[in-house]
């Protein structure tokens, strides 16, 4: 993986017998250097509810989706196997199960609403799972909201339509369980972006049921779903109450606790090009291109906006219904309305009060793309369900708008990119497939359009992730990791790792006490040691990766990025003398305050000694 590459000097491909397919990518840093490091740290420490790496510990049941011996694991099916299986098999469950749940949720939603056509369900499930935005961001926190959203929509449909009580209860139980799993993953931007689509479509279902059956029968049919929602909220409330100090700490951080996203933030040309540029995401496999504001390939990825452009023929059907004196389709009306609100929040400044009221004030512009991703299968299904003909021109108009927006985005990207990109031919093939999907779906050629959508999604992202046999564990796979384990076993102590990648990983993979790692919010005990006078309280008060660099004097804290906490380290400082026992470094650390214990591939290991 990337760790092996950096372990061997940081350049070129490294022969890794565990790598089965494709290549590791640096952009997956959240996976390499946050998620897996804490998973292995938990594994070494015996899955405590409070991880003891940082002095003072951190609450391992909140954020980062790591396994712990805690009652909430009953509602985290992707983490539960890690408590009983070897780490390789447990991590495989953690990786694959959330994605399979998301695909299954889309499958059952489509299959339920389009029961006479068997092919759209698997094709739309595959298209959703392999959307660029899903794969470049792939983590449980990304796909569990999608899973919960579509299971909830399917459950609402069954509760309102079936006459069998047991079917209502089964679907309601499934919806509440997956909803609890998604909320416990605790990434509000993706949860909020998906929840508003689900709420709107569900409201459309209820609206239609009330028109057909009246309020009394509709409310009785919804009893299992409402009780399931109460059960999920009870689980959430108990979890929040038990860990209220953690939540207070996280909400009080400078980042992201105080982050407020202004409406209209996505209206600039670069943001619009990035949003509409899904066919060009294939080029991200070569490291670019991405645009100003897109810090890396994950931030630059987007969704194929199939759902956005299908809103045009859906709106045409609503207009035709009104003109013909028919009742409007409540599902289509609710979906078009919520999409219009999200578009306004993205494009129009000055609506901050509305954004805060509905939670979008916490959703960065690039995370709002989750809404458009989830909209795609909903819009396809709603358009396919209508038996009335789409008024002439509305379907082609939507496809034409999508074509124009995509070509404009491509022109902007090409103008920004200054070097040839090997993936451009593949991107052009993706463009052709995407435009075909728009035209086919916009004119209600359902199966062919879904097939084109699935193919173009898979083609764009099939090589994003490397396929491995097992987990890269530096405790067993590197001399540096083994050395750290041996030193700490002989005399346990507290560590500091200089460097960016391998050195901190060698500590966290061993589960030793250390000042390195991604913090959810500052540990009071740890930061009292580092900064006893509180001079850098603002810089430390954030969700961020704590990293150390060599520099003389007492620790100085800075923020190269909002989610990074960089601290200087001098082995002769008062802090080091009082609170640090060992140092791992990529380069030699000179001076009278350290004693070299080992030099191995990947770095040096020192003991801090008195002057």
Coordinates of C-alpha atoms in Angstrom, one line a residue:
X1 CA 0.0 0.0 0.0
X2 CA 0.9 3.6 0.3
X3 CA 2.6 2.9 3.7
X4 CA 4.9 0.3 2.0
X5 CA 5.8 2.9 -0.6
X6 CA 6.7 5.5 2.0
X7 CA 8.5 2.8 4.0
X8 CA 10.8 2.2 1.0
X9 CA 11.6 5.9 0.3
X10 CA 8.3 7.3 -0.9
X11 CA 8.5 6.9 -4.7
X12 CA 7.8 4.2 -7.3
X13 CA 5.8 1.0 -7.0
X14 CA 6.7 -1.4 -4.3
X15 CA 6.3 -5.1 -4.8
X16 CA 3.5 -6.2 -2.4
X17 CA 2.5 -9.8 -2.6
X18 CA -0.8 -8.9 -0.8
X19 CA -1.8 -6.6 -3.7
X20 CA -4.1 -8.5 -6.0
X21 CA -5.4 -5.8 -8.4
X22 CA -4.9 -2.1 -9.3
X23 CA -2.7 0.3 -7.3
X24 CA -2.9 2.2 -4.0
X25 CA -3.6 5.9 -4.2
X26 CA -2.4 8.6 -1.8
X27 CA -5.7 10.3 -1.9
X28 CA -7.2 7.5 0.3
X29 CA -5.5 9.0 3.3
X30 CA -8.6 8.9 5.4
X31 CA -8.6 5.2 5.0
X32 CA -4.8 4.6 5.4
X33 CA -4.1 7.1 8.1
X34 CA -7.3 7.5 10.1
X35 CA -9.7 4.6 9.9
X36 CA -7.3 1.7 9.7
X37 CA -4.8 3.2 12.2
X38 CA -7.5 3.5 14.8
X39 CA -9.0 0.0 13.9
X40 CA -5.6 -1.6 14.5
X41 CA -5.0 0.5 17.7
X42 CA -8.3 -0.8 19.0
X43 CA -7.4 -4.3 18.1
X44 CA -4.1 -4.1 20.0
X45 CA -5.7 -2.6 23.1
X46 CA -8.5 -5.1 23.2
X47 CA -11.3 -2.9 21.8
X48 CA -11.8 -0.6 24.8
X49 CA -14.6 2.0 24.8
X50 CA -12.0 4.6 25.6
X51 CA -8.9 4.3 23.5
X52 CA -5.7 4.9 25.6
X53 CA -3.4 6.1 22.8
X54 CA -3.7 9.8 23.7
X55 CA -2.9 10.6 27.3
X56 CA -6.3 11.0 28.8
X57 CA -7.8 8.8 26.1
X58 CA -10.5 9.4 23.5
X59 CA -14.0 8.0 23.2
X60 CA -13.8 5.2 20.6
X61 CA -17.6 4.8 20.4
X62 CA -18.1 8.2 18.7
X63 CA -16.8 8.9 15.2
X64 CA -14.2 7.1 13.1
X65 CA -16.3 3.9 13.0
X66 CA -14.0 1.7 15.0
X67 CA -14.8 -1.5 16.9
X68 CA -15.2 -1.3 20.7
X69 CA -16.7 -3.6 23.4
X70 CA -19.8 -1.4 23.8
X71 CA -23.5 -1.9 23.4
X72 CA -23.7 0.2 20.3
X73 CA -21.9 -2.5 18.4
X74 CA -25.2 -4.3 18.2
X75 CA -26.3 -1.6 15.8
X76 CA -23.1 -1.5 13.8
X77 CA -23.1 -4.8 11.9
X78 CA -20.1 -3.9 9.9
X79 CA -18.0 -3.5 13.0
X80 CA -19.3 -6.4 15.1
X81 CA -17.3 -9.1 13.3
X82 CA -14.0 -7.4 14.2
X83 CA -14.6 -8.3 17.8
X84 CA -14.6 -12.0 17.1
X85 CA -12.8 -12.6 13.8
X86 CA -9.1 -12.2 12.9
X87 CA -8.4 -8.6 11.9
X88 CA -8.1 -9.4 8.1
X89 CA -11.5 -11.0 8.0
X90 CA -13.0 -8.4 10.3
X91 CA -11.8 -5.5 8.2
X92 CA -13.2 -7.2 5.1
X93 CA -16.7 -7.2 6.7
X94 CA -16.2 -3.5 7.6
X95 CA -15.3 -2.7 4.1
X96 CA -17.8 -4.6 2.1
X97 CA -21.0 -4.8 4.2
X98 CA -21.9 -1.1 4.1
X99 CA -21.6 -1.0 0.4
X100 CA -23.7 -4.1 0.0
X101 CA -26.3 -2.6 2.3
X102 CA -26.5 0.5 0.1
X103 CA -26.8 -1.5 -3.1
X104 CA -29.4 -3.7 -1.5
X105 CA -31.4 -0.7 -0.3
X106 CA -31.5 0.8 -3.8
X107 CA -32.3 -2.6 -5.3
X108 CA -35.3 -3.2 -3.1
X109 CA -36.6 0.4 -3.5
X110 CA -36.5 0.1 -7.3
X111 CA -37.8 -3.5 -7.3
X112 CA -40.7 -2.5 -5.1
X113 CA -41.8 0.5 -7.1
X114 CA -41.2 -1.1 -10.5
X115 CA -42.3 -4.7 -9.8
X116 CA -42.9 -5.6 -13.5
X117 CA -39.4 -4.8 -14.8
X118 CA -36.7 -6.9 -13.2
X119 CA -33.6 -5.2 -14.8
X120 CA -33.7 -1.6 -13.5
X121 CA -33.2 -2.7 -9.9
X122 CA -29.8 -4.4 -10.2
X123 CA -28.6 -1.9 -12.7
X124 CA -29.5 1.1 -10.6
X125 CA -28.0 -0.5 -7.5
X126 CA -24.7 -1.0 -9.3
X127 CA -24.8 2.5 -10.8
X128 CA -25.3 4.0 -7.4
X129 CA -22.7 2.0 -5.6
X130 CA -20.1 2.7 -8.3
X131 CA -20.8 6.4 -8.7
X132 CA -17.6 8.4 -8.7
X133 CA -18.6 10.3 -5.6
X134 CA -19.2 7.0 -3.7
X135 CA -16.0 5.3 -4.7
X136 CA -13.7 8.3 -4.2
X137 CA -15.2 8.8 -0.7
X138 CA -15.8 5.2 0.1
X139 CA -16.2 4.7 3.8
X140 CA -19.0 3.4 6.0
X141 CA -20.0 7.0 6.7
X142 CA -20.5 7.5 3.0
X143 CA -22.7 4.5 2.1
X144 CA -24.6 3.9 5.3
X145 CA -26.7 7.0 4.8
X146 CA -27.6 5.8 1.3
X147 CA -28.5 2.4 2.6
X148 CA -30.6 3.8 5.4
X149 CA -32.4 6.2 3.0
X150 CA -33.5 3.7 0.5
X151 CA -34.5 1.1 3.1
X152 CA -36.6 3.8 4.8
X153 CA -38.3 4.7 1.5
X154 CA -39.0 1.0 0.7
X155 CA -40.4 0.5 4.2
X156 CA -42.6 3.6 3.9
X157 CA -44.0 2.2 0.6
X158 CA -44.7 -1.2 2.0
X159 CA -46.3 0.2 5.2
X160 CA -48.7 2.4 3.1
X161 CA -49.5 -0.2 0.4
X162 CA -49.5 -3.7 1.9
X163 CA -52.5 -5.3 3.7
X164 CA -50.2 -7.7 5.7
X165 CA -49.3 -6.4 9.1
X166 CA -46.2 -8.6 9.4
X167 CA -44.7 -7.0 6.2
X168 CA -45.1 -3.6 7.7
X169 CA -43.4 -4.6 10.9
X170 CA -40.5 -6.4 9.1
X171 CA -39.8 -3.4 6.9
X172 CA -40.1 -1.0 9.8
X173 CA -37.7 -3.0 11.9
X174 CA -35.2 -3.1 9.0
X175 CA -35.5 0.6 8.4
X176 CA -35.0 1.5 12.0
X177 CA -32.0 -0.8 12.4
X178 CA -30.2 0.5 9.3
X179 CA -31.1 4.1 10.3
X180 CA -29.5 3.6 13.7
X181 CA -26.4 2.2 12.0
X182 CA -26.2 5.2 9.7
X183 CA -26.7 7.7 12.5
X184 CA -24.1 6.0 14.7
X185 CA -21.6 6.4 11.9
X186 CA -22.0 10.2 12.7
X187 CA -21.1 12.1 9.6
X188 CA -23.8 14.9 9.5
X189 CA -23.1 16.3 6.0
X190 CA -24.0 13.0 4.3
X191 CA -26.8 12.2 6.7
X192 CA -28.4 15.6 6.2
X193 CA -28.1 15.6 2.4
X194 CA -29.7 12.2 2.2
X195 CA -32.3 12.8 4.9
X196 CA -34.0 15.7 3.2
X197 CA -34.6 13.7 0.0
X198 CA -36.0 10.7 2.0
X199 CA -38.2 13.1 4.0
X200 CA -39.6 14.7 0.9
X201 CA -40.3 11.4 -1.0
X202 CA -41.8 9.9 2.1
X203 CA -44.1 13.0 2.4
X204 CA -45.1 12.4 -1.2
X205 CA -46.0 8.8 -0.4
X206 CA -48.1 9.9 2.6
X207 CA -49.8 12.6 0.6
X208 CA -50.8 10.1 -2.0
X209 CA -52.0 7.6 0.6
X210 CA -54.1 10.2 2.4
X211 CA -55.8 11.2 -0.9
X212 CA -56.6 7.5 -1.5
X213 CA -57.4 6.2 1.9
X214 CA -57.9 9.1 4.3
X215 CA -55.9 10.2 7.3
X216 CA -57.1 7.5 9.7
X217 CA -56.1 4.5 7.7
X218 CA -52.9 6.1 6.6
X219 CA -51.8 6.8 10.1
X220 CA -52.7 3.3 11.2
X221 CA -50.6 1.9 8.4
X222 CA -47.6 4.1 9.5
X223 CA -47.7 2.9 13.1
X224 CA -44.9 0.3 12.7
X225 CA -42.7 2.8 10.9
X226 CA -43.4 5.5 13.5
X227 CA -42.6 3.2 16.3
X228 CA -39.4 2.1 14.5
X229 CA -38.4 5.7 14.2
X230 CA -39.0 6.2 18.0
X231 CA -36.9 3.1 18.6
X232 CA -34.0 4.4 16.5
X233 CA -34.3 7.8 18.2
X234 CA -34.2 6.1 21.6
X235 CA -31.0 4.4 20.6
X236 CA -29.5 7.6 19.4
X237 CA -30.7 9.6 22.4
X238 CA -29.2 7.0 24.9
X239 CA -25.9 7.0 23.0
X240 CA -25.7 10.8 23.0
X241 CA -26.7 11.1 26.7
X242 CA -24.1 8.5 27.8
X243 CA -21.4 10.3 25.7
X244 CA -22.6 13.9 26.1
X245 CA -19.2 15.1 27.2
X246 CA -17.7 13.9 23.9
X247 CA -20.5 15.5 21.9
X248 CA -20.1 18.8 23.8
X249 CA -16.3 18.7 23.1
X250 CA -16.9 18.0 19.4
X251 CA -19.6 20.7 19.0
X252 CA -17.3 23.2 20.7
X253 CA -14.4 22.7 18.3
X254 CA -13.2 25.5 16.1
X255 CA -13.4 23.0 13.2
X256 CA -15.8 21.6 12.3
X257 CA -18.0 22.5 15.3
X258 CA -18.2 26.2 14.4
X259 CA -18.2 25.6 10.7
X260 CA -21.1 27.4 8.9
X261 CA -21.6 27.0 5.1
X262 CA -22.9 30.1 3.4
X263 CA -25.7 29.5 0.8
X264 CA -24.6 30.2 -2.7
X265 CA -21.1 28.8 -2.1
X266 CA -21.5 26.5 -5.1
X267 CA -22.3 29.2 -7.7
X268 CA -18.8 30.0 -8.9
X269 CA -17.6 28.5 -12.3
X270 CA -15.1 26.1 -10.7
X271 CA -17.7 24.7 -8.3
X272 CA -20.3 24.3 -11.0
X273 CA -17.8 22.6 -13.3
X274 CA -16.7 20.3 -10.6
X275 CA -20.3 19.4 -9.8
X276 CA -21.3 18.7 -13.4
X277 CA -18.0 17.1 -14.4
X278 CA -18.6 13.4 -13.6
X279 CA -17.3 12.0 -16.9
X280 CA -14.0 13.7 -16.2
X281 CA -13.6 12.0 -12.9
X282 CA -12.0 9.1 -14.8
X283 CA -9.0 11.5 -15.2
X284 CA -8.7 11.6 -11.4
X285 CA -7.1 8.1 -11.6
X286 CA -4.0 9.8 -13.0
X287 CA -3.9 12.5 -10.2
X288 CA -5.9 15.2 -11.9
X289 CA -7.3 17.3 -13.2
X290 CA -9.2 19.0 -10.4
X291 CA -10.2 22.6 -9.9
X292 CA -9.6 25.5 -7.5
X293 CA -11.3 24.6 -4.2
X294 CA -11.0 20.8 -4.9
X295 CA -8.1 19.9 -2.6
X296 CA -7.7 16.4 -3.9
X297 CA -9.3 13.7 -6.0
X298 CA -12.0 12.9 -3.4
X299 CA -13.0 16.5 -3.1
X300 CA -13.0 16.8 -6.9
X301 CA -15.2 13.7 -7.4
X302 CA -18.9 14.2 -8.1
X303 CA -22.0 12.2 -9.1
X304 CA -23.5 11.6 -12.5
X305 CA -26.4 14.1 -12.3
X306 CA -28.9 11.8 -13.9
X307 CA -31.5 12.6 -11.4
X308 CA -31.1 16.4 -11.8
X309 CA -31.7 16.3 -15.5
X310 CA -34.6 13.9 -15.2
X311 CA -36.4 16.5 -13.1
X312 CA -37.1 18.3 -16.3
X313 CA -39.4 15.6 -17.8
X314 CA -40.9 15.0 -14.3
X315 CA -41.7 18.7 -14.1
X316 CA -43.3 18.4 -17.6
X317 CA -45.6 15.7 -16.4
X318 CA -46.6 17.9 -13.4
X319 CA -47.4 20.7 -15.8
X320 CA -49.4 18.4 -18.1
X321 CA -51.4 17.1 -15.1
X322 CA -52.3 20.6 -14.1
X323 CA -53.3 21.6 -17.6
X324 CA -55.4 18.4 -18.0
X325 CA -57.2 18.9 -14.6
X326 CA -55.6 15.8 -13.2
X327 CA -54.3 15.5 -9.7
X328 CA -50.5 16.0 -9.7
X329 CA -48.3 13.1 -8.8
X330 CA -47.4 13.7 -5.1
X331 CA -44.1 11.8 -5.3
X332 CA -42.9 13.8 -8.3
X333 CA -44.1 17.1 -6.9
X334 CA -42.3 16.5 -3.5
X335 CA -39.1 15.4 -5.3
X336 CA -39.0 18.4 -7.6
X337 CA -39.7 20.7 -4.7
X338 CA -36.9 19.4 -2.5
X339 CA -34.5 19.4 -5.4
X340 CA -35.4 23.0 -6.1
X341 CA -34.7 24.0 -2.5
X342 CA -31.3 22.2 -2.5
X343 CA -30.4 23.9 -5.8
X344 CA -31.4 27.3 -4.3
X345 CA -29.2 26.7 -1.2
X346 CA -26.3 25.8 -3.5
X347 CA -26.6 28.6 -6.0
X348 CA -28.3 31.6 -4.3
X349 CA -26.5 33.6 -1.6
X350 CA -28.4 35.2 1.3
X351 CA -30.5 32.2 2.3
X352 CA -28.3 31.3 5.3
X353 CA -31.2 31.3 7.8
X354 CA -33.1 28.7 5.7
X355 CA -29.9 26.7 5.3
X356 CA -29.3 26.7 9.1
X357 CA -32.9 25.8 9.8
X358 CA -32.9 22.6 7.7
X359 CA -29.3 21.7 8.6
X360 CA -27.6 22.6 5.3
X361 CA -25.5 25.1 7.1
X362 CA -23.3 22.2 8.2
X363 CA -23.0 20.6 4.8
X364 CA -20.1 21.8 2.7
X365 CA -20.8 22.4 -1.0
X366 CA -18.9 19.3 -2.1
X367 CA -20.9 17.1 0.4
X368 CA -24.2 18.4 -1.0
X369 CA -23.4 16.2 -4.0
X370 CA -24.7 13.3 -1.9
X371 CA -28.2 14.6 -2.4
X372 CA -27.9 14.5 -6.2
X373 CA -26.3 11.1 -6.1
X374 CA -29.3 9.7 -4.1
X375 CA -31.8 11.5 -6.3
X376 CA -30.8 9.5 -9.4
X377 CA -32.5 6.2 -8.7
X378 CA -35.5 8.1 -7.3
X379 CA -36.0 10.2 -10.4
X380 CA -35.5 7.2 -12.7
X381 CA -38.2 5.3 -10.8
X382 CA -40.7 8.1 -10.6
X383 CA -40.4 8.9 -14.3
X384 CA -40.7 5.2 -15.3
X385 CA -43.8 4.7 -13.1
X386 CA -45.9 7.3 -14.9
X387 CA -48.1 5.8 -17.6
X388 CA -48.9 9.2 -19.1
X389 CA -46.8 10.3 -22.0
X390 CA -44.2 13.0 -21.2
X391 CA -45.2 16.1 -23.0
X392 CA -43.4 16.5 -26.3
X393 CA -39.9 18.0 -25.9
X394 CA -39.5 17.9 -22.1
X395 CA -37.5 14.7 -22.1
X396 CA -35.1 15.8 -24.8
X397 CA -34.9 19.2 -23.1
X398 CA -33.6 17.6 -19.9
X399 CA -31.1 15.5 -21.8
X400 CA -30.0 18.6 -23.7
X401 CA -29.5 20.6 -20.6
X402 CA -27.4 17.8 -19.1
X403 CA -25.4 17.5 -22.2
X404 CA -24.7 21.2 -22.3
X405 CA -23.7 21.4 -18.6
X406 CA -21.4 18.4 -19.0
X407 CA -19.7 19.7 -22.1
X408 CA -19.3 23.2 -20.4
X409 CA -17.8 21.5 -17.4
X410 CA -15.4 19.5 -19.6
X411 CA -14.3 22.7 -21.4
X412 CA -13.6 24.4 -18.1
X413 CA -11.7 21.4 -16.8
X414 CA -9.7 21.2 -20.0
X415 CA -8.9 24.9 -19.9
X416 CA -7.7 24.6 -16.3
X417 CA -5.6 21.5 -16.9
X418 CA -2.1 22.3 -18.1
X419 CA -0.6 18.9 -18.9
X420 CA -1.8 15.9 -20.9
X421 CA -3.8 13.3 -19.0
X422 CA -3.6 9.7 -19.9
X423 CA -7.2 9.1 -18.9
X424 CA -8.7 11.6 -21.4
X425 CA -9.7 8.9 -24.0
X426 CA -11.4 6.9 -21.2
X427 CA -13.1 10.1 -20.1
X428 CA -14.4 10.8 -23.6
X429 CA -15.8 7.2 -23.7
X430 CA -17.4 7.9 -20.3
X431 CA -18.9 11.1 -21.7
X432 CA -20.5 9.2 -24.6
X433 CA -22.0 6.6 -22.2
X434 CA -23.3 9.3 -19.8
X435 CA -24.9 11.3 -22.6
X436 CA -26.5 8.1 -23.9
X437 CA -27.9 7.4 -20.5
X438 CA -29.4 10.9 -20.2
X439 CA -31.1 10.6 -23.6
X440 CA -32.3 7.1 -23.1
X441 CA -33.7 7.7 -19.6
X442 CA -35.1 11.1 -20.6
X443 CA -37.1 9.5 -23.3
X444 CA -38.1 6.6 -21.0
X445 CA -36.1 3.8 -22.6
X446 CA -35.7 2.4 -19.1
X447 CA -33.6 -0.7 -19.4
X448 CA -31.2 0.6 -22.0
X449 CA -30.7 3.9 -20.0
X450 CA -30.1 2.0 -16.7
X451 CA -27.6 -0.2 -18.4
X452 CA -25.7 2.8 -19.8
X453 CA -25.8 4.4 -16.4
X454 CA -24.4 1.3 -14.7
X455 CA -21.7 0.8 -17.3
X456 CA -20.5 4.4 -17.2
X457 CA -20.4 4.4 -13.4
X458 CA -18.4 1.2 -13.2
X459 CA -16.0 2.3 -15.9
X460 CA -15.3 5.5 -14.1
X461 CA -14.4 3.9 -10.8
X462 CA -13.5 0.3 -11.1
X463 CA -9.8 1.1 -10.6
X464 CA -10.1 3.6 -7.7
X465 CA -9.4 1.1 -5.0
X466 CA -6.7 -1.5 -4.8
X467 CA -7.8 -5.0 -4.0
X468 CA -5.7 -6.6 -1.2
X469 CA -5.5 -9.9 0.6
X470 CA -5.4 -8.9 4.2
X471 CA -4.5 -5.7 6.1
X472 CA -1.2 -4.0 6.1
X473 CA -0.1 -4.1 9.7
X474 CA 3.2 -2.4 10.4
X475 CA 3.6 -4.4 13.7
X476 CA 4.1 -7.5 11.6
X477 CA 5.0 -6.2 8.1
X478 CA 7.8 -3.8 8.9
X479 CA 11.0 -3.8 10.9
X480 CA 10.1 -0.4 12.3
X481 CA 6.8 -1.6 13.7
X482 CA 8.4 -4.7 15.2
X483 CA 11.1 -2.5 16.9
X484 CA 8.5 -0.2 18.4
X485 CA 6.6 -3.2 19.7
X486 CA 9.8 -4.7 21.3
X487 CA 10.9 -1.5 22.9
X488 CA 7.5 -0.7 24.4
X489 CA 7.1 -4.3 25.6
X490 CA 10.4 -4.1 27.4
X491 CA 9.5 -0.8 29.1
X492 CA 6.2 0.8 28.3
X493 CA 6.3 4.5 27.7
X494 CA 4.8 7.5 25.8
X495 CA 5.9 8.1 22.2
X496 CA 6.2 11.0 19.8
X497 CA 6.5 10.2 16.0
X498 CA 8.1 12.8 13.8
X499 CA 7.3 12.5 10.1
X500 CA 4.0 12.2 8.3
X501 CA 3.1 8.7 7.4
X502 CA 5.1 5.6 8.3
X503 CA 6.3 6.8 11.7
X504 CA 2.9 7.6 13.3
X505 CA 1.5 4.5 11.8
X506 CA 4.1 2.4 13.4
X507 CA 2.9 3.7 16.8
X508 CA -0.8 3.4 16.2
X509 CA -0.6 0.0 14.6
X510 CA 1.0 -1.1 17.9
X511 CA -1.5 0.5 20.1
X512 CA 1.1 2.2 22.3
X513 CA 0.6 5.4 24.3
X514 CA 1.4 8.3 21.9
X515 CA 0.8 11.9 21.0
X516 CA 0.1 11.1 17.4
X517 CA -3.2 10.4 15.6
X518 CA -6.5 11.9 14.5
X519 CA -8.4 13.5 17.4
X520 CA -12.1 14.0 17.5
X521 CA -11.6 17.0 19.9
X522 CA -8.6 17.8 22.2
X523 CA -7.9 15.5 25.1
X524 CA -7.6 17.9 28.1
X525 CA -4.9 15.9 29.8
X526 CA -2.8 15.6 26.6
X527 CA -3.0 19.3 25.8
X528 CA -2.2 20.3 29.3
X529 CA 1.0 18.5 28.9
X530 CA 1.8 20.0 25.5
X531 CA 0.6 23.5 26.1
X532 CA 0.3 24.1 29.9
X533 CA -0.3 27.8 29.5
X534 CA -3.1 27.3 26.9
X535 CA -1.4 29.6 24.4
X536 CA -2.5 27.4 21.5
X537 CA -6.0 26.4 22.7
X538 CA -7.6 27.6 19.4
X539 CA -5.1 25.8 17.2
X540 CA -5.6 22.5 19.2
X541 CA -9.4 22.8 19.5
X542 CA -10.4 20.9 16.4
X543 CA -11.0 17.6 14.8
X544 CA -7.6 17.0 13.2
X545 CA -4.5 14.9 12.7
X546 CA -1.9 15.7 15.4
X547 CA 1.5 15.6 13.7
X548 CA 5.0 16.6 15.0
X549 CA 7.9 18.3 13.3
X550 CA 11.4 18.9 14.7
X551 CA 12.2 22.4 15.9
X552 CA 14.0 23.9 18.9
X553 CA 12.1 25.1 22.0
X554 CA 8.9 24.3 23.7
X555 CA 6.0 23.0 21.5
X556 CA 4.5 25.5 19.0
X557 CA 1.1 24.5 17.5
X558 CA -0.2 25.6 14.1
X559 CA -2.8 24.5 11.5
X560 CA -1.5 24.0 8.0
X561 CA -5.0 22.9 7.1
X562 CA -8.3 23.1 9.1
X563 CA -8.1 19.4 10.0
X564 CA -4.4 19.3 10.8
X565 CA -2.7 20.1 14.2
X566 CA 1.1 20.5 13.7
X567 CA 3.3 20.6 16.8
X568 CA 7.0 21.3 17.0
X569 CA 9.2 18.9 19.1
X570 CA 12.5 19.4 20.7
X571 CA 13.9 16.4 22.8
X572 CA 15.6 18.9 25.1
X573 CA 12.4 20.8 25.9
X574 CA 10.7 20.8 29.3
X575 CA 7.7 19.0 27.7
X576 CA 9.9 16.2 26.3
X577 CA 11.8 15.7 29.6
X578 CA 8.5 15.5 31.6
X579 CA 6.2 13.6 29.3
X580 CA 8.0 11.8 26.5
X581 CA 9.9 8.5 26.7
X582 CA 10.5 7.5 23.1
X583 CA 10.8 9.2 19.7
X584 CA 10.5 7.7 16.2
X585 CA 11.8 9.8 13.4
X586 CA 12.4 9.4 9.6
X587 CA 15.8 11.1 9.9
X588 CA 18.5 11.2 12.6
X589 CA 17.7 13.3 15.7
X590 CA 21.0 14.8 17.0
X591 CA 21.6 16.2 20.4
X592 CA 22.4 15.2 24.0
X593 CA 18.8 14.5 25.0
X594 CA 18.2 11.3 23.0
X595 CA 19.9 8.0 23.0
X596 CA 19.6 5.9 19.8
X597 CA 18.0 2.5 20.3
X598 CA 17.7 1.3 16.8
X599 CA 18.1 2.3 13.1
X600 CA 15.9 0.2 10.9
X601 CA 14.3 0.6 7.4
X602 CA 11.8 3.3 7.8
X603 CA 13.3 5.3 10.6
X604 CA 15.2 5.7 13.8
X605 CA 14.0 4.9 17.3
X606 CA 15.3 7.0 20.3
X607 CA 14.9 7.1 24.0
X608 CA 14.6 10.6 25.6
X609 CA 17.2 11.1 28.3
X610 CA 17.9 13.8 30.8
X611 CA 20.5 16.4 29.9

